[in-house]
Coordinates of C-alpha atoms in Angstrom, one line a residue:
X1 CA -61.3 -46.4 -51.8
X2 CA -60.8 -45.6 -56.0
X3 CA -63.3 -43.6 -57.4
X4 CA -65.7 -45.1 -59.9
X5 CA -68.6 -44.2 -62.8
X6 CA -70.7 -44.0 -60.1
X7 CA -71.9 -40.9 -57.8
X8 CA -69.7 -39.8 -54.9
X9 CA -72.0 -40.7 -51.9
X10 CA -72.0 -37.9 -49.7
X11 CA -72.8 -37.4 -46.1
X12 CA -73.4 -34.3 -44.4
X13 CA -72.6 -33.5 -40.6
X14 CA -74.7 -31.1 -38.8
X15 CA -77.4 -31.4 -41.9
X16 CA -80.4 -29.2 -39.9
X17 CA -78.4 -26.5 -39.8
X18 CA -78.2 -23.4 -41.4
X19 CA -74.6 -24.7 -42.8
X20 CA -75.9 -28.2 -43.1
X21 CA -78.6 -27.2 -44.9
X22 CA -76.5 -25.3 -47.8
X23 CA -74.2 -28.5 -48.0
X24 CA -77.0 -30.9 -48.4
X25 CA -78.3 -28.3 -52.0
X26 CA -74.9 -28.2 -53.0
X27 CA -74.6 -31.9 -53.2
X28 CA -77.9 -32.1 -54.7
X29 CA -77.1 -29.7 -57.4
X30 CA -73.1 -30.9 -57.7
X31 CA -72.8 -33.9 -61.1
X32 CA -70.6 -36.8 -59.6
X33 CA -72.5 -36.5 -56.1
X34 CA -75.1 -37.6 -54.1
X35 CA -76.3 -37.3 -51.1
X36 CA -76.1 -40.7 -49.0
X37 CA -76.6 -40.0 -45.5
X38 CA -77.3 -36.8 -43.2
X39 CA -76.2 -36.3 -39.3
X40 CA -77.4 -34.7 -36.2
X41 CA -76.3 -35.0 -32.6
X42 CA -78.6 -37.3 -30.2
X43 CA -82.1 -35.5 -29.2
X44 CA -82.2 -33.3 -32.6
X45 CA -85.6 -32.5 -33.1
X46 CA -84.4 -33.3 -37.0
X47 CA -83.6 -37.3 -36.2
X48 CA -85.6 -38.8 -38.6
X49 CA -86.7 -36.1 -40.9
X50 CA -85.7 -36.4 -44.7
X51 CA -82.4 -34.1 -45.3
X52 CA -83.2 -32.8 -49.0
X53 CA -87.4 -31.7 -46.8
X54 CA -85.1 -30.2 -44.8
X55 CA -82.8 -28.4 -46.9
X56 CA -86.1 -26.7 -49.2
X57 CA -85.8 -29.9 -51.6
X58 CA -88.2 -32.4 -51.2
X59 CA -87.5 -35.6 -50.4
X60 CA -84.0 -37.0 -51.4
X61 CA -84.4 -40.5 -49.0
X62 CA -81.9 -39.2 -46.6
X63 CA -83.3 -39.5 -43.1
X64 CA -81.4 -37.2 -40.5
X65 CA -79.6 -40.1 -38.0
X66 CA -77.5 -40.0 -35.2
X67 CA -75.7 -43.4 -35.9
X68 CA -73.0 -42.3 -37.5
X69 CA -70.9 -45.5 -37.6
X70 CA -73.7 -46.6 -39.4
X71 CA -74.2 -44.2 -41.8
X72 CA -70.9 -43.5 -42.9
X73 CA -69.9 -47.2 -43.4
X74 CA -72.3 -46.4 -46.9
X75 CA -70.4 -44.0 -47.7
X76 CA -67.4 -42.2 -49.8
X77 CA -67.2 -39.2 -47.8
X78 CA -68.0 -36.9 -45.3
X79 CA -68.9 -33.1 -45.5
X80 CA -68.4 -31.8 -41.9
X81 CA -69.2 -27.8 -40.7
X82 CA -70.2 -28.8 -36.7
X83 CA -68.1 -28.7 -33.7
X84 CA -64.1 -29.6 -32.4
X85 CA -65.8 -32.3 -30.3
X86 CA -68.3 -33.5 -32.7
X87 CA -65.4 -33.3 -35.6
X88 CA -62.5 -35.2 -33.8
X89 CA -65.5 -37.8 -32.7
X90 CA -66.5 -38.5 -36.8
X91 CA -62.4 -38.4 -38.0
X92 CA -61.9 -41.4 -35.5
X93 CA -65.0 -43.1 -37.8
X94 CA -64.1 -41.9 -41.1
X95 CA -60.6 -42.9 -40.2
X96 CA -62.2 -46.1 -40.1
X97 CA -64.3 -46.4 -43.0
X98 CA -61.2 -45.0 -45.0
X99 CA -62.9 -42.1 -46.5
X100 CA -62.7 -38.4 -47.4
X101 CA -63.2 -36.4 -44.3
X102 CA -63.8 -32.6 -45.6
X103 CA -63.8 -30.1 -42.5
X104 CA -64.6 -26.7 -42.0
X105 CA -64.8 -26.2 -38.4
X106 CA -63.4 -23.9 -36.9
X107 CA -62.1 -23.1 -33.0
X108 CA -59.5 -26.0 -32.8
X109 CA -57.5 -26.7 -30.1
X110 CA -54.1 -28.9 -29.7
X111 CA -55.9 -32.1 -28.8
X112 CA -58.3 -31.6 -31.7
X113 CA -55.2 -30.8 -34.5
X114 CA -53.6 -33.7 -32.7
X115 CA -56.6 -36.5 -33.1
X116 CA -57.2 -35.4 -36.8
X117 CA -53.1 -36.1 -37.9
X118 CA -53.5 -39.6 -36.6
X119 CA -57.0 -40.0 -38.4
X120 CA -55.0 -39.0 -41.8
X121 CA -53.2 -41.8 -41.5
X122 CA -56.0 -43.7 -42.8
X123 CA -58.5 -41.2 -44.3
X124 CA -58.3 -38.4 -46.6
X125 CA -58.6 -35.2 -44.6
X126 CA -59.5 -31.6 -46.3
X127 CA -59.8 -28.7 -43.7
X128 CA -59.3 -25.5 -44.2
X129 CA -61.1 -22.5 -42.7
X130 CA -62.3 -21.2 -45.4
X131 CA -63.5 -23.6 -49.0
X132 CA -64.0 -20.4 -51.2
X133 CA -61.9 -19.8 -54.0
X134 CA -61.1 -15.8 -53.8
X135 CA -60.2 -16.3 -49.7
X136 CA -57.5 -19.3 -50.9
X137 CA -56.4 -17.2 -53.6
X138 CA -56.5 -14.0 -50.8
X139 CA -54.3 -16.4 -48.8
X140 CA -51.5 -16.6 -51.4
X141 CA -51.3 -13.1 -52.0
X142 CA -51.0 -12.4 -48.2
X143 CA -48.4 -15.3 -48.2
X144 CA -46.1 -13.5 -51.1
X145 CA -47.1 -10.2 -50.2
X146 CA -45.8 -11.0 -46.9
X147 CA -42.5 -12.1 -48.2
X148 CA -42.1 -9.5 -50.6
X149 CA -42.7 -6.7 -47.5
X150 CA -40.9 -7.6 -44.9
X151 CA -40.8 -6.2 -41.3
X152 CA -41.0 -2.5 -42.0
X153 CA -44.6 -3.2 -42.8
X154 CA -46.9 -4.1 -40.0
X155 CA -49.6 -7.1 -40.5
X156 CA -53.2 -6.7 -38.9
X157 CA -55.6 -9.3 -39.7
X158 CA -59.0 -7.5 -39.4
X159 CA -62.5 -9.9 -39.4
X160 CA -66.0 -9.4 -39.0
X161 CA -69.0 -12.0 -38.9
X162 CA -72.8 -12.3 -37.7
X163 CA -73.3 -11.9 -34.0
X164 CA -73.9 -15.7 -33.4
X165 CA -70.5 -16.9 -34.0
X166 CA -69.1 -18.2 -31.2
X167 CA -65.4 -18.1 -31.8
X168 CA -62.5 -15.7 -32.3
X169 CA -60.5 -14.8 -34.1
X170 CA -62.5 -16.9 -37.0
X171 CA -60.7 -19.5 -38.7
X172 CA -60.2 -18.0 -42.0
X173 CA -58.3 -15.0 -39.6
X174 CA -56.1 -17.2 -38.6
X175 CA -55.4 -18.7 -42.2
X176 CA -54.8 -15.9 -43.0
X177 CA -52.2 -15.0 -40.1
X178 CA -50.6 -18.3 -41.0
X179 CA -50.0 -17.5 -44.5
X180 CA -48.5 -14.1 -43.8
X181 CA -46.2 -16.2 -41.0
X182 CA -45.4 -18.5 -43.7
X183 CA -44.2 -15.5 -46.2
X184 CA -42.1 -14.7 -43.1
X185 CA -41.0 -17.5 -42.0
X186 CA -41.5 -17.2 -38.6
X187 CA -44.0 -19.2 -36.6
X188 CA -48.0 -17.6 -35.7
X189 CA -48.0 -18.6 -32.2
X190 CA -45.0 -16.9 -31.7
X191 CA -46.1 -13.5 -33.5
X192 CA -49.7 -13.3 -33.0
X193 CA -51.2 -10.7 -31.1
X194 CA -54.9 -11.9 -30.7
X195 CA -56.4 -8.7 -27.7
X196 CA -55.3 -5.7 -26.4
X197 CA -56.1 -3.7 -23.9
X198 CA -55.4 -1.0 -21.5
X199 CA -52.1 -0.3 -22.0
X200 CA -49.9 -2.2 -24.2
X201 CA -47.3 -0.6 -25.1
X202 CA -45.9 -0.1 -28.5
X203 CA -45.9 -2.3 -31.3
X204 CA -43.6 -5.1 -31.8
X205 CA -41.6 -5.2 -34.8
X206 CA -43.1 -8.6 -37.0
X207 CA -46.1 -9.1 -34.4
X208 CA -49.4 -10.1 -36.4
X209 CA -52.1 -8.7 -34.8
X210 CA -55.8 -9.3 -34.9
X211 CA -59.2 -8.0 -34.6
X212 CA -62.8 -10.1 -34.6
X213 CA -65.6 -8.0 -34.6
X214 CA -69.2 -9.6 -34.5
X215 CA -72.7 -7.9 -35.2
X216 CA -75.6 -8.3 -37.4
X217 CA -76.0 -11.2 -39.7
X218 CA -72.5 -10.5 -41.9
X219 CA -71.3 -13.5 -43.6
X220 CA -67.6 -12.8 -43.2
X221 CA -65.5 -10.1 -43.9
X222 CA -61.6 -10.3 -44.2
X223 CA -58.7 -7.2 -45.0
X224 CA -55.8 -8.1 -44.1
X225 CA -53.4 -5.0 -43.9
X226 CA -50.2 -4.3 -44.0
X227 CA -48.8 -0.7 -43.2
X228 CA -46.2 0.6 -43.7
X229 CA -43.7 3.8 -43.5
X230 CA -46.4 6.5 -45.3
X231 CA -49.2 3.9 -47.3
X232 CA -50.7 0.7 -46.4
X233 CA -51.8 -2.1 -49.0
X234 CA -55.2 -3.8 -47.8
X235 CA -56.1 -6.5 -49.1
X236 CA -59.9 -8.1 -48.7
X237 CA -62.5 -10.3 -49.2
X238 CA -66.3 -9.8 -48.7
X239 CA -68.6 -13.2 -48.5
X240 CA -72.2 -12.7 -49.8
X241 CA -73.2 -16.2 -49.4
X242 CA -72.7 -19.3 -47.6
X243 CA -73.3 -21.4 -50.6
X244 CA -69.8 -20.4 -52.0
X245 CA -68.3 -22.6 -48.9
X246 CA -71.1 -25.3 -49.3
X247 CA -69.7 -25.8 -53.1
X248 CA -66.0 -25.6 -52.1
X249 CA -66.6 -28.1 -49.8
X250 CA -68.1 -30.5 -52.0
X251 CA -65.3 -29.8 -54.7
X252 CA -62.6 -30.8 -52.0
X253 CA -64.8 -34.3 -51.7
X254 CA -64.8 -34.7 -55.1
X255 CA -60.7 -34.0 -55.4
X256 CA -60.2 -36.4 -52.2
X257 CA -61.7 -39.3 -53.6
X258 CA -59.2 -41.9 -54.2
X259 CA -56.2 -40.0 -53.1
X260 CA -53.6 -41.3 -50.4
X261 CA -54.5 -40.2 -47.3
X262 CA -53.3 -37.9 -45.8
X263 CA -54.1 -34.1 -44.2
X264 CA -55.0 -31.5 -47.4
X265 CA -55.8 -28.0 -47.9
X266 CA -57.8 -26.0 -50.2
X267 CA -55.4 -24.4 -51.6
X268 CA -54.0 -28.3 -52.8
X269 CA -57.5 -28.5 -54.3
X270 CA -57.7 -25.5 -56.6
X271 CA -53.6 -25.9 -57.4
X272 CA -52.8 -22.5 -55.0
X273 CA -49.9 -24.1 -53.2
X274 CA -47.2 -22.6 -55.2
X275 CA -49.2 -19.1 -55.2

């Protein structure tokens, strides 16, 4: 679908949400958007409510629906924080409707990576773990860093995030992991170290090891460390807010529209990939 003059008409996943909410004022406050639909699962308590009353707004003429086909046929795109299940279930739809799928979900599995490459066939998929600006530009560093260090310098990948979360290691971790792979050139899932306990051993030379910590209501914190023979270089981000995903995401919508499709990152939105 090419863009036009007109608004980009957004729909948010998940929109009574804490997340949801946040997506549905940053498309409200975003020029070249709109908010043109809003989602919940079956038996939400929010089915039927308006999205922007939800959200602290006031009305926006968004009722919360669980007819997805439905909603996103009306629409250019699709701004999606919820669940694997939930996600791979709206690609198969947006894949359909042949528009911009932006997701930042985390806790993927095989099957999940597996059903969203064959939606990008058809649609315009942006997922990343993380839609801020500093973490993509933390994940270049790590990435050159990483290539500049080498093996004599050991990787951990240290997170920590509110105590509801419910996965590990969080998804921008694991970005994070893959960049410093990538500087390597070596694969994650053949480096990672992800627990340990009792007794390990020692260290493996070029393992990437990494730590998830949950407690309070932190937003996210990321260091990822690389030590070294006598010093060790940290580097870190520290999220304050969600809104700073909620307006990433809704920049990678914007940058999707009318592109091939095909899978994106972030870091293909704000021009990091050479970084």
């Amino acid at each position: 679908m090419e863009p036009s003059n007109s608004p980009m008409r957004l729909v948010v996943a998940g929109a009574a949400g804490r997340m949801g909410r946040m997506l549905v004022q940053a498309v409200h406050a975003t020029p070249g958007a709109v908010l043109a639909g809003a989602l919940e699962r079956p038996g939400s308590a929010a089915l039927g409510q308006d999205a922007g009353e939800l959200a602290g707004l006031g009305p926006l003429g968004a009722p919360v629906s669980d007819d997805a086909l439905a909603v996103l046929a009306k629409a250019d795109g699709l701004l999606d924080f919820t669940s694997p299940d939930a996600t791979t279930a709206f690609a198969a739809i947006a894949a359909q409707a042949r528009i911009v799928h932006v997701i930042g979900t985390t806790g993927m599995g095989e099957a999940h990576l597996a059903a969203l490459e064959a939606a990008a066939r058809h649609a315009v998929i942006v997922r990343s773990g993380n839609m801020s600006l500093g973490v993509n530009l933390l994940a270049g560093l790590v990435r050159k860093v990483a290539a500049t260090l080498g093996v004599d310098y050991d990787v951990e990948i240290v997170e920590m995030h509110h105590r509801m979360k419910v996965d590990a290691p969080s998804g921008t971790a694991l970005m994070l992991g893959e960049a410093a792979a990538e500087g390597r050139k070596v694969s994650l899932a053949d480096k990672a170290v992800r627990a340990r306990d009792g007794h390990t051993g020692a260290r493996k030379d070029g393992d990437i090891g990494f730590a998830a910590l949950r407690g309070g209501t932190v937003v996210g914190d990321h260091d990822a460390i690389f030590a070294g023979p006598g010093e060790r270089l940290i580097l870190g981000h520290r999220a304050e807010d969600r809104s700073v995903f909620a307006r990433g995401a809704v920049r990678a919508a914007l940058w999707g529209h009318g592109r091939k499709p095909g899978q994106y990152t972030m870091a293909d939105v704000l021009g990091l990939s050479d970084l």
